Each structure stands twice: as C-alpha cells, then as structure tokens.
CSV table of C-alpha atoms and ligand atoms in Angstrom, one decimal:
chain,number,residue,atom,x,y,z
S,1,MET,CA,27.9,-7.2,-18.0
S,2,HIS,CA,24.9,-9.1,-16.7
S,3,ALA,CA,23.1,-11.5,-18.7
S,4,THR,CA,19.4,-10.5,-19.3
S,5,ARG,CA,17.2,-12.3,-16.9
S,6,SER,CA,13.4,-12.7,-17.1
S,7,ILE,CA,11.8,-11.5,-13.8
S,8,ALA,CA,8.2,-11.8,-12.6
S,9,VAL,CA,6.8,-9.2,-9.9
S,10,ILE,CA,3.7,-10.1,-8.2
S,11,GLY,CA,1.9,-7.0,-6.8
S,12,ALA,CA,1.8,-3.4,-8.4
S,13,GLY,CA,1.9,-1.5,-5.1
S,14,LEU,CA,4.8,0.8,-4.3
S,15,ALA,CA,6.9,-2.0,-3.2
S,16,GLY,CA,6.4,-4.0,-6.4
S,17,LEU,CA,6.8,-1.0,-8.7
S,18,SER,CA,10.0,0.2,-6.9
S,19,CYS,CA,11.6,-3.4,-7.3
S,20,ALA,CA,10.2,-3.7,-10.9
S,21,THR,CA,11.8,-0.2,-12.1
S,22,ALA,CA,15.0,-0.9,-10.4
S,23,LEU,CA,15.3,-4.4,-12.1
S,24,ARG,CA,14.3,-2.8,-15.6
S,25,GLU,CA,16.7,0.0,-15.2
S,26,GLN,CA,19.4,-2.8,-15.2
S,27,GLY,CA,18.4,-4.1,-18.5
S,28,HIS,CA,16.2,-7.1,-17.1
S,29,ARG,CA,12.9,-8.2,-18.7
S,30,VAL,CA,10.3,-7.6,-16.2
S,31,GLN,CA,6.7,-8.2,-16.1
S,32,VAL,CA,4.5,-7.3,-13.2
S,33,PHE,CA,1.3,-9.2,-12.1
S,34,GLU,CA,-1.6,-7.2,-10.5
S,35,LYS,CA,-4.7,-8.8,-9.2
S,36,SER,CA,-6.8,-5.4,-9.2
S,37,ARG,CA,-7.5,-3.1,-12.1
S,38,GLY,CA,-5.0,-0.4,-11.3
S,39,VAL,CA,-1.6,0.2,-9.6
S,40,GLY,CA,-1.0,1.7,-6.1
S,41,GLY,CA,-2.3,-1.1,-3.7
S,42,ARG,CA,-2.9,0.5,-0.4
S,43,MET,CA,-1.9,3.9,-1.7
S,44,SER,CA,-5.2,4.6,-3.3
S,45,THR,CA,-8.1,7.1,-3.8
S,46,ARG,CA,-11.6,5.9,-4.2
S,47,ASN,CA,-13.7,7.6,-7.0
S,48,PHE,CA,-17.4,8.0,-6.6
S,49,GLU,CA,-20.0,9.7,-8.9
S,50,SER,CA,-19.4,13.1,-7.8
S,51,TRP,CA,-16.6,13.0,-5.2
S,52,ALA,CA,-13.3,11.2,-4.2
S,53,CYS,CA,-11.5,10.4,-1.1
S,54,ASP,CA,-8.1,8.9,-0.1
S,55,HIS,CA,-9.0,5.9,2.0
S,56,GLY,CA,-5.6,4.2,2.4
S,57,ALA,CA,-2.2,5.8,3.1
S,58,GLN,CA,-3.0,9.4,3.8
S,59,TYR,CA,0.4,11.1,3.0
S,60,PHE,CA,4.0,10.1,3.0
S,61,THR,CA,7.1,11.5,4.4
S,62,ALA,CA,10.9,11.1,3.0
S,63,ARG,CA,13.5,10.6,5.6
S,64,ASP,CA,15.9,8.3,3.6
S,65,PRO,CA,17.9,10.2,1.0
S,66,SER,CA,17.2,8.0,-1.9
S,67,PHE,CA,13.5,8.0,-1.2
S,68,ALA,CA,13.8,11.7,-1.0
S,69,GLN,CA,15.3,11.8,-4.4
S,70,GLN,CA,12.4,9.8,-5.6
S,71,VAL,CA,9.8,12.2,-4.4
S,72,ASP,CA,11.7,15.0,-5.9
S,73,ILE,CA,11.2,13.2,-9.3
S,74,TRP,CA,7.4,12.9,-8.5
S,75,LEU,CA,7.3,16.6,-7.3
S,76,LYS,CA,9.0,17.7,-10.6
S,77,ALA,CA,6.6,15.5,-12.7
S,78,GLY,CA,3.5,17.0,-10.9
S,79,ALA,CA,2.7,13.4,-9.3
S,80,ALA,CA,2.9,14.6,-5.9
S,81,ALA,CA,2.9,17.8,-3.9
S,82,LEU,CA,3.4,19.1,-0.4
S,83,TRP,CA,0.3,19.0,1.7
S,84,ASP,CA,0.6,21.9,3.9
S,85,ALA,CA,-2.1,20.7,6.4
S,86,GLN,CA,-3.1,22.2,9.7
S,87,ILE,CA,-3.0,19.1,12.0
S,88,THR,CA,-4.4,18.9,15.5
S,89,SER,CA,-4.9,16.0,18.1
S,90,PHE,CA,-7.7,15.0,20.0
S,91,ASP,CA,-7.6,13.4,23.6
S,92,ALA,CA,-9.4,14.0,26.9
S,93,GLN,CA,-8.2,17.4,26.9
S,94,GLY,CA,-9.9,18.1,23.6
S,95,TRP,CA,-8.6,19.2,20.3
S,96,GLN,CA,-5.1,20.8,20.3
S,97,THR,CA,-2.9,22.2,17.3
S,98,ILE,CA,0.3,20.2,16.7
S,99,GLN,CA,3.4,22.2,15.4
S,100,SER,CA,5.0,19.9,13.0
S,101,SER,CA,8.2,20.3,11.0
S,102,SER,CA,8.1,17.0,8.8
S,103,GLY,CA,7.0,17.5,5.3
S,104,ARG,CA,3.8,15.4,4.4
S,105,TYR,CA,3.3,14.8,0.8
S,106,VAL,CA,0.5,13.4,-1.3
S,107,GLY,CA,-0.1,12.1,-4.7
S,108,THR,CA,-1.6,14.6,-7.2
S,109,PRO,CA,-4.1,14.6,-8.4
S,110,SER,CA,-4.8,11.4,-6.3
S,111,MET,CA,-2.8,9.0,-4.2
S,112,THR,CA,-2.3,6.7,-7.0
S,113,ALA,CA,-0.4,9.1,-9.2
S,114,PRO,CA,3.2,8.4,-7.7
S,115,ALA,CA,2.6,4.7,-8.5
S,116,LYS,CA,1.4,5.5,-11.9
S,117,HIS,CA,4.4,7.5,-12.5
S,118,LEU,CA,6.5,4.4,-11.5
S,119,ALA,CA,4.5,2.4,-13.6
S,120,ARG,CA,5.3,4.1,-17.0
S,121,GLY,CA,6.8,1.7,-19.3
S,122,LEU,CA,6.5,-1.3,-17.3
S,123,GLU,CA,4.7,-4.4,-18.7
S,124,ILE,CA,1.8,-4.9,-16.2
S,125,HIS,CA,-1.0,-7.5,-16.5
S,126,PHE,CA,-4.0,-6.3,-14.5
S,127,SER,CA,-6.9,-8.5,-13.1
S,128,THR,CA,-4.4,-11.2,-13.0
S,129,THR,CA,-4.4,-13.0,-9.3
S,130,ILE,CA,-1.5,-15.3,-9.1
S,131,ASP,CA,-2.7,-18.3,-6.9
S,132,GLN,CA,0.0,-20.7,-7.4
S,133,LEU,CA,3.7,-20.9,-8.2
S,134,LEU,CA,5.4,-23.6,-9.9
S,135,ARG,CA,9.2,-24.5,-10.1
S,136,GLN,CA,10.4,-26.7,-12.8
S,137,ASP,CA,13.8,-27.2,-14.4
S,138,GLN,CA,15.1,-24.1,-12.4
S,139,VAL,CA,12.5,-21.8,-13.8
S,140,TRP,CA,9.1,-20.5,-12.4
S,141,LYS,CA,5.8,-20.8,-13.9
S,142,LEU,CA,2.7,-18.9,-12.7
S,143,HIS,CA,-0.8,-20.0,-12.2
S,144,CYS,CA,-3.5,-17.4,-12.2
S,145,LYS,CA,-7.1,-17.4,-10.8
S,146,GLU,CA,-8.6,-15.7,-14.0
S,147,ARG,CA,-6.6,-17.6,-16.9
S,148,GLY,CA,-5.0,-20.7,-15.5
S,149,LEU,CA,-1.3,-21.5,-16.1
S,150,LEU,CA,0.5,-18.7,-17.8
S,151,GLU,CA,3.0,-19.6,-20.6
S,152,THR,CA,5.9,-17.4,-20.0
S,153,HIS,CA,8.4,-18.8,-17.4
S,154,PHE,CA,10.7,-16.8,-15.3
S,155,ASP,CA,14.3,-16.9,-13.9
S,156,THR,CA,13.5,-14.9,-10.9
S,157,LEU,CA,10.2,-14.3,-8.9
S,158,VAL,CA,9.4,-11.2,-6.5
S,159,LEU,CA,6.4,-11.4,-4.4
S,160,ALA,CA,5.5,-7.8,-3.2
S,161,ILE,CA,2.3,-8.6,-1.5
S,162,PRO,CA,1.1,-8.6,2.1
S,163,SER,CA,2.5,-11.5,4.2
S,164,LYS,CA,-0.8,-13.3,4.6
S,165,GLN,CA,-1.3,-13.3,0.8
S,166,ALA,CA,2.3,-14.4,0.1
S,167,GLU,CA,1.9,-17.3,2.9
S,168,PRO,CA,0.2,-19.9,0.8
S,169,LEU,CA,2.1,-19.2,-2.4
S,170,VAL,CA,5.5,-19.7,-0.6
S,171,GLN,CA,4.6,-22.6,1.5
S,172,PRO,CA,5.3,-25.4,-1.2
S,173,HIS,CA,8.9,-23.8,-1.9
S,174,SER,CA,10.5,-22.7,1.2
S,175,ALA,CA,9.9,-23.4,4.8
S,176,THR,CA,12.1,-20.3,5.8
S,177,LEU,CA,10.0,-17.7,3.8
S,178,TYR,CA,6.9,-19.5,4.9
S,179,THR,CA,7.9,-19.1,8.5
S,180,ARG,CA,8.7,-15.4,8.0
S,181,CYS,CA,5.4,-14.7,6.4
S,182,GLN,CA,3.6,-16.4,9.3
S,183,ASP,CA,5.5,-14.4,11.9
S,184,ALA,CA,4.6,-11.0,10.1
S,185,VAL,CA,0.9,-11.0,11.3
S,186,MET,CA,-0.9,-8.0,9.6
S,187,VAL,CA,-4.0,-6.3,11.2
S,188,PRO,CA,-7.1,-4.7,9.6
S,189,SER,CA,-8.3,-1.2,9.4
S,190,TRP,CA,-11.8,0.0,8.6
S,191,ALA,CA,-12.0,3.2,6.8
S,192,LEU,CA,-15.1,5.6,6.8
S,193,MET,CA,-15.4,8.1,3.8
S,194,VAL,CA,-18.0,10.9,4.2
S,195,TYR,CA,-19.2,13.7,1.9
S,196,ALA,CA,-20.7,16.5,3.3
S,197,ASN,CA,-22.9,19.1,1.4
S,198,GLU,CA,-21.7,21.9,3.4
S,199,ARG,CA,-18.2,22.7,5.0
S,200,LEU,CA,-17.9,21.2,8.4
S,201,PRO,CA,-17.0,23.7,11.1
S,202,LEU,CA,-13.9,21.9,11.9
S,203,ALA,CA,-10.8,24.2,12.2
S,204,PHE,CA,-8.2,21.7,11.0
S,205,ASP,CA,-7.2,19.6,7.9
S,206,ALA,CA,-6.3,16.4,9.9
S,207,ALA,CA,-6.2,15.0,13.3
S,208,PHE,CA,-4.4,12.3,15.3
S,209,ILE,CA,-7.3,10.9,17.6
S,210,ASN,CA,-6.0,9.5,20.8
S,211,GLN,CA,-9.1,8.2,22.4
S,212,GLY,CA,-12.3,6.4,21.3
S,213,MET,CA,-12.9,4.4,18.1
S,214,PHE,CA,-10.7,6.3,15.5
S,215,ILE,CA,-7.2,7.0,15.2
S,216,TRP,CA,-7.1,9.4,12.2
S,217,LEU,CA,-9.4,12.0,10.8
S,218,ALA,CA,-8.8,14.1,7.7
S,219,ARG,CA,-10.5,16.5,5.3
S,220,SER,CA,-9.5,14.6,2.1
S,221,SER,CA,-10.5,17.4,0.2
S,222,SER,CA,-7.9,19.8,1.7
S,223,LYS,CA,-5.3,18.0,-0.2
S,224,PRO,CA,-3.9,19.7,-3.2
S,225,GLN,CA,-5.6,19.3,-6.5
S,226,ARG,CA,-8.5,17.5,-5.0
S,227,GLN,CA,-12.2,17.9,-6.4
S,228,SER,CA,-14.2,20.7,-4.9
S,229,GLY,CA,-16.6,19.6,-2.1
S,230,GLU,CA,-16.3,18.3,1.4
S,231,ALA,CA,-14.7,14.9,1.8
S,232,TRP,CA,-13.8,13.3,5.1
S,233,LEU,CA,-11.8,10.3,6.0
S,234,ALA,CA,-11.7,8.6,9.4
S,235,HIS,CA,-9.6,5.3,10.1
S,236,ALA,CA,-10.6,3.2,13.0
S,237,THR,CA,-8.1,2.0,15.6
S,238,THR,CA,-6.6,-1.6,15.3
S,239,GLU,CA,-8.6,-2.7,18.3
S,240,TRP,CA,-11.8,-1.5,16.8
S,241,SER,CA,-11.1,-2.8,13.5
S,242,LEU,CA,-10.0,-6.2,14.9
S,243,ALA,CA,-13.1,-6.4,17.0
S,244,HIS,CA,-15.5,-5.5,14.1
S,245,GLU,CA,-13.3,-7.4,11.2
S,246,HIS,CA,-16.2,-9.9,10.6
S,247,LEU,CA,-18.8,-7.3,9.9
S,248,THR,CA,-20.2,-6.4,6.4
S,249,LYS,CA,-19.8,-2.9,5.1
S,250,ASP,CA,-23.4,-2.4,5.6
S,251,GLN,CA,-23.2,-3.6,9.3
S,252,ALA,CA,-20.0,-1.5,10.0
S,253,ALA,CA,-21.5,1.7,8.3
S,254,PRO,CA,-23.8,2.9,11.1
S,255,LEU,CA,-21.2,2.3,13.9
S,256,LEU,CA,-18.8,4.1,12.1
S,257,SER,CA,-21.1,6.8,11.3
S,258,ALA,CA,-22.2,7.3,14.8
S,259,GLY,CA,-18.6,7.4,15.9
S,260,PHE,CA,-18.0,10.1,13.3
S,261,GLU,CA,-21.1,12.2,14.7
S,262,ALA,CA,-19.8,11.8,18.3
S,263,LEU,CA,-16.4,13.1,17.3
S,264,THR,CA,-17.2,15.9,15.0
S,265,GLY,CA,-20.8,16.8,15.9
S,266,TYR,CA,-21.9,16.1,12.3
S,267,ARG,CA,-24.3,13.4,11.1
S,268,PRO,CA,-23.1,12.0,7.9
S,269,GLN,CA,-25.7,11.4,5.3
S,270,ASN,CA,-23.4,10.1,2.4
S,271,ILE,CA,-20.9,7.6,3.4
S,272,GLN,CA,-19.0,4.8,2.0
S,273,THR,CA,-16.8,2.3,4.0
S,274,HIS,CA,-13.9,0.0,3.3
S,275,LEU,CA,-12.1,-2.8,5.3
S,276,TRP,CA,-8.4,-3.0,4.8
S,277,ARG,CA,-8.0,-6.5,5.7
S,278,PHE,CA,-4.2,-6.4,5.7
S,279,ALA,CA,-3.5,-2.8,6.7
S,280,ARG,CA,-0.4,-2.8,8.8
S,281,LEU,CA,1.9,-4.9,10.8
S,282,GLY,CA,0.7,-5.9,14.3
S,283,HIS,CA,4.5,-5.4,15.4
S,284,ALA,CA,7.7,-3.9,14.4
S,285,SER,CA,9.2,-5.6,11.3
S,286,GLN,CA,12.3,-7.9,12.3
S,287,HIS,CA,13.8,-8.8,9.1
S,288,GLY,CA,13.9,-6.7,6.0
S,289,GLN,CA,13.4,-7.9,2.5
S,290,LEU,CA,13.8,-11.6,2.1
S,291,PHE,CA,15.6,-13.4,-0.8
S,292,ASN,CA,16.4,-17.0,-1.4
S,293,PRO,CA,19.1,-17.0,-4.2
S,294,ASP,CA,18.9,-20.8,-4.7
S,295,LEU,CA,15.3,-20.5,-5.7
S,296,GLN,CA,15.5,-17.0,-7.0
S,297,LEU,CA,12.6,-16.1,-5.0
S,298,GLY,CA,12.3,-13.1,-3.0
S,299,LEU,CA,9.8,-11.1,-0.7
S,300,CYS,CA,9.4,-7.5,-0.4
S,301,GLY,CA,6.7,-5.0,1.0
S,302,ASP,CA,6.2,-2.4,3.7
S,303,TRP,CA,5.9,-5.5,6.2
S,304,THR,CA,9.5,-6.4,5.6
S,305,SER,CA,10.6,-2.9,6.2
S,306,THR,CA,8.7,0.0,7.8
S,307,GLU,CA,5.2,0.0,7.4
S,308,LYS,CA,4.8,3.1,5.2
S,309,VAL,CA,4.9,4.2,1.8
S,310,GLU,CA,8.5,5.1,2.1
S,311,GLY,CA,9.3,1.6,3.7
S,312,ALA,CA,7.5,0.0,0.7
S,313,TRP,CA,9.7,1.8,-1.8
S,314,LEU,CA,12.9,1.1,0.2
S,315,SER,CA,12.1,-2.6,0.4
S,316,GLY,CA,11.6,-3.0,-3.3
S,317,GLN,CA,15.1,-1.2,-4.0
S,318,ALA,CA,16.8,-3.4,-1.5
S,319,LEU,CA,15.4,-6.6,-2.8
S,320,ALA,CA,16.4,-5.5,-6.5
S,321,GLN,CA,20.0,-5.2,-5.0
S,322,ASP,CA,20.0,-8.4,-3.5
S,323,ILE,CA,18.9,-10.0,-6.7
S,324,PHE,CA,21.7,-8.1,-8.7
S,325,ARG,CA,24.3,-9.5,-6.3
S,326,THR,CA,23.3,-12.9,-7.2
S,327,PHE,CA,23.4,-12.2,-11.0
S,328,ASP,CA,26.9,-10.8,-10.3
S,329,THR,CA,27.9,-14.2,-9.0
S,330,THR,CA,26.2,-16.5,-11.5
S,331,SER,CA,26.7,-14.7,-14.8
S,332,THR,CA,29.7,-15.6,-16.8
E,401,FAD,C1,-5.6,2.6,6.3
E,401,FAD,C2,-4.2,2.7,6.0
E,401,FAD,C3,-3.5,3.9,6.4
E,401,FAD,C4,-2.1,4.3,6.0
E,401,FAD,N1,-1.6,5.4,6.1
E,401,FAD,C5,-0.4,5.6,5.7
E,401,FAD,C6,0.3,6.9,5.7
E,401,FAD,O1,-0.5,7.9,6.2
E,401,FAD,N2,1.5,7.1,5.4
E,401,FAD,C7,2.4,6.1,4.9
E,401,FAD,O2,3.5,6.2,4.6
E,401,FAD,N3,1.7,4.8,4.8
E,401,FAD,C8,0.4,4.7,5.1
E,401,FAD,N4,-0.1,3.4,5.1
E,401,FAD,C9,0.8,2.2,4.7
E,401,FAD,C10,1.1,2.3,3.1
E,401,FAD,O3,-0.2,2.5,2.4
E,401,FAD,C11,1.7,1.0,2.8
E,401,FAD,O4,3.1,0.9,3.5
E,401,FAD,C12,2.2,0.8,1.5
E,401,FAD,O5,1.2,1.3,0.5
E,401,FAD,C13,2.4,-0.6,1.1
E,401,FAD,O6,2.9,-0.8,-0.4
E,401,FAD,P1,3.1,-2.4,-0.9
E,401,FAD,O7,3.5,-2.4,-2.1
E,401,FAD,O8,4.1,-3.0,0.3
E,401,FAD,O9,1.9,-3.3,-0.6
E,401,FAD,P2,0.4,-3.1,-1.1
E,401,FAD,O10,0.2,-1.6,-1.4
E,401,FAD,O11,-0.7,-3.7,-0.5
E,401,FAD,O12,0.6,-3.6,-2.6
E,401,FAD,C14,0.4,-5.0,-2.9
E,401,FAD,C15,-0.2,-5.1,-4.2
E,401,FAD,O13,-0.3,-6.6,-4.5
E,401,FAD,C16,-1.6,-7.0,-5.1
E,401,FAD,N5,-1.7,-8.3,-4.8
E,401,FAD,C17,-1.9,-9.0,-3.6
E,401,FAD,N6,-2.1,-10.3,-3.9
E,401,FAD,C18,-1.9,-10.5,-5.1
E,401,FAD,C19,-1.8,-11.7,-5.9
E,401,FAD,N7,-2.1,-12.9,-5.3
E,401,FAD,N8,-1.7,-11.7,-7.3
E,401,FAD,C20,-1.5,-10.4,-7.9
E,401,FAD,N9,-1.6,-9.2,-7.1
E,401,FAD,C21,-1.8,-9.2,-5.8
E,401,FAD,C22,-2.4,-6.1,-4.5
E,401,FAD,O14,-3.7,-5.9,-5.2
E,401,FAD,C23,-1.7,-4.6,-4.3
E,401,FAD,O15,-1.9,-3.9,-5.3
E,401,FAD,C24,-1.4,3.1,5.3
E,401,FAD,C25,-2.0,2.0,5.2
E,401,FAD,C26,-3.3,1.6,5.3
E,401,FAD,C27,-3.9,0.4,5.0
C-alpha cells in the first residue's frame, strides 16, 4: 500500500490531465494548475459570437491499445465521435481524393470535450500561471504570476507544458532536465479561421496541402455536432509560420486570407487568426517522459513522445508509472 502523496501537475492539456487522472486513481492528492481559463491546451475550439472553429489539433487517431481504450470511454460518454471525413490532397497535379483506412476522431461537441471528460473530479486552479518553482526541505512550493507564492506544498511536481515554457522553470533545479528542454525546439503554426455565409463549392471535408503556404485545410463545420454554418480552418506550414512568427494577428490576416483565396477561389470576409507559438517539435522526439526521482520532478507532454493527442496522453500515463515506481521504493 502506498502512502498518500501530494502532487502538483502544471498544465491542463491532454498530457497533464492524463497524468493527473492516473495519479489520482492511485489515491494520491493531486492539484492541477493551468494558466488559461479552461482545459485542453492545443486541443481546442475557438468560439465566436455566431460560429466556432477547431483551430488547434484537428482530429486524433488511436493506435496504442491503452489509448484506444480511453477513446472508447470518450465515445461511450459522448465526448468524442468518429469524423467520417472525405479527405483529399493538393499538389502540382491538383486535388486528389485519398482513400484512408485510419479512424479519425474528434471531440464532441468541441475539441475540448475529451479534456473536460478527463478533468471531471480533478481539483484544477485556472488562471494560474506558475512562473517559479521553489524546493525547500524536500518539498515543492509554487509561485504564480497572478497571486504570488501559493501556500500548499507538494511531494512531487509534474510539468506538462511545452518544452520552451518548462525551460526557465527547471533551470535552477536540474541541469539535465534543462538541457532536455533546450534540445526539444518547438516551432510555431499560424491558423486561419474563416466563416463563410454560403457553402463553399469544395467537394471535400479536409485536405493535406503539399505545396504553397498551407499544410492543412478543413471544413471545421463538417465535424460531428458542430454548429451549423460554414467554418473553415487552414494551418500554415512550419516554414511560413517561422518566417512570419514576428507578425501581429492584424499583419498576418491579409497574407493568410490571400493564400486562402489563391487555394480555394473564395475571398474570405469574416476571418480570425491565431499563432500557436509552440505548436510542434521541429524534429523527432528522442527521449520519452523525463523524471528525476531524487527531486521528484517530472516532465511530460507531446514533445517527450509523439507530437499528437495520443502521444500527449501516453506521455502522461508513462510519467505516472515512473512516479509510482519511486513511491514503491520509498514507501514503508
Ligand atoms: C496547429 C496544430 C495542429 C495540430 N493537429 C493535430 C492533429 O490533427 N492531431 C493530433 O493528434 N495532434 C495535433 N496537434 C498536436 C496536439 O494538439 C498536441 O500534441 C497535444 O494537444 C499536446 O498536449 P499537451 O498536454 O502535451 O500540451 P498542451 O496542449 O500545450 O497543454 C499544455 C497546457 O499547459 C498550460 N501551461 C503552459 N505553461 C503554463 C504555466 N507556466 N503555468 C500553468 N499552465 C501552463 C497551457 O495553457 C496548456 O493548457 C496539433 C497541434 C497544433 C498546435
């Protein structure tokens, strides 16, 4: 039997929630700290006055059996559904339909639904940006931007945030973890969201774009349980996003809009843009979740695994296992 530990998880994306639920299931006291006002991180839907658009992760697949089981739970709970999308590709030869056998799932009614399902029953502190970690007498204390030093202290600390955001937090405590964060360079992605008053004459739901400034185009409103109307999403390539990372939303908007018109023939009137500053890894991950048992400090997230929803969830589970193993050896 384990002694009950007090554990803080920083970040309420899929990785943090996955780790927090696994730790809580083992009877530990878990608190999650999230800088934004909701869960889901990069798996998210933007809501506007009369429309909505999935502007981060577009869908997820389930190859690992344990993640497939989790997806099954979401499907049964109505938090996810299969997106039976008609997919095409675009290159110098034009548009071509793709026959794909892999099941693509989406959150329902929005991309945040699976995260909300995981979050049920967890103690989550929103609008809490952790900007400093303090280690005193073998316990962790947290400092947050909004409220200063938090009173509670923790035996174990999990950082489930992008590598660049974890970097300054771990630097004073572990040269090894700091180097690992530095090695995992994450690159940006510009997203263009378009709302059209009429249905666009494009005979597909989504497309992999293999030339030009975009990499992905999707009729967001074709996903199950989405609002009626015609919402489209386009993600720019890593190269384009890196070259235009310094632009403001207003500066990027006409460029993205012109690219959308060149690709689809439709001149957008109603658009929104978003820059995902730490969208994905610039290279394949080399390590897996990271844990320092002496410090009781661990890192997880898609950047330690595969840069997908599935990878994020799996990294949280794997870190929870690493943590349990040290509890086995330290509990009496
Ligand atoms: C444009 C784009 C398209 C994508 N498309 C797909 C796709 O089609 N399929 C797929 O499977 N995956 C896709 N992904 C990847 C997928 O979204 C991620 O792999 C996954 O959501 C990452 O989860 P995570 O928990 O590791 O990180 P995140 O989702 O980034 O969660 C980290 C959380 O930590 C919080 N946080 C950060 N710093 C702090 C701090 N100091 N204090 C407190 N909280 C903090 C953040 O607010 C965030 O909520 C895409 C990602 C992007 C950006």
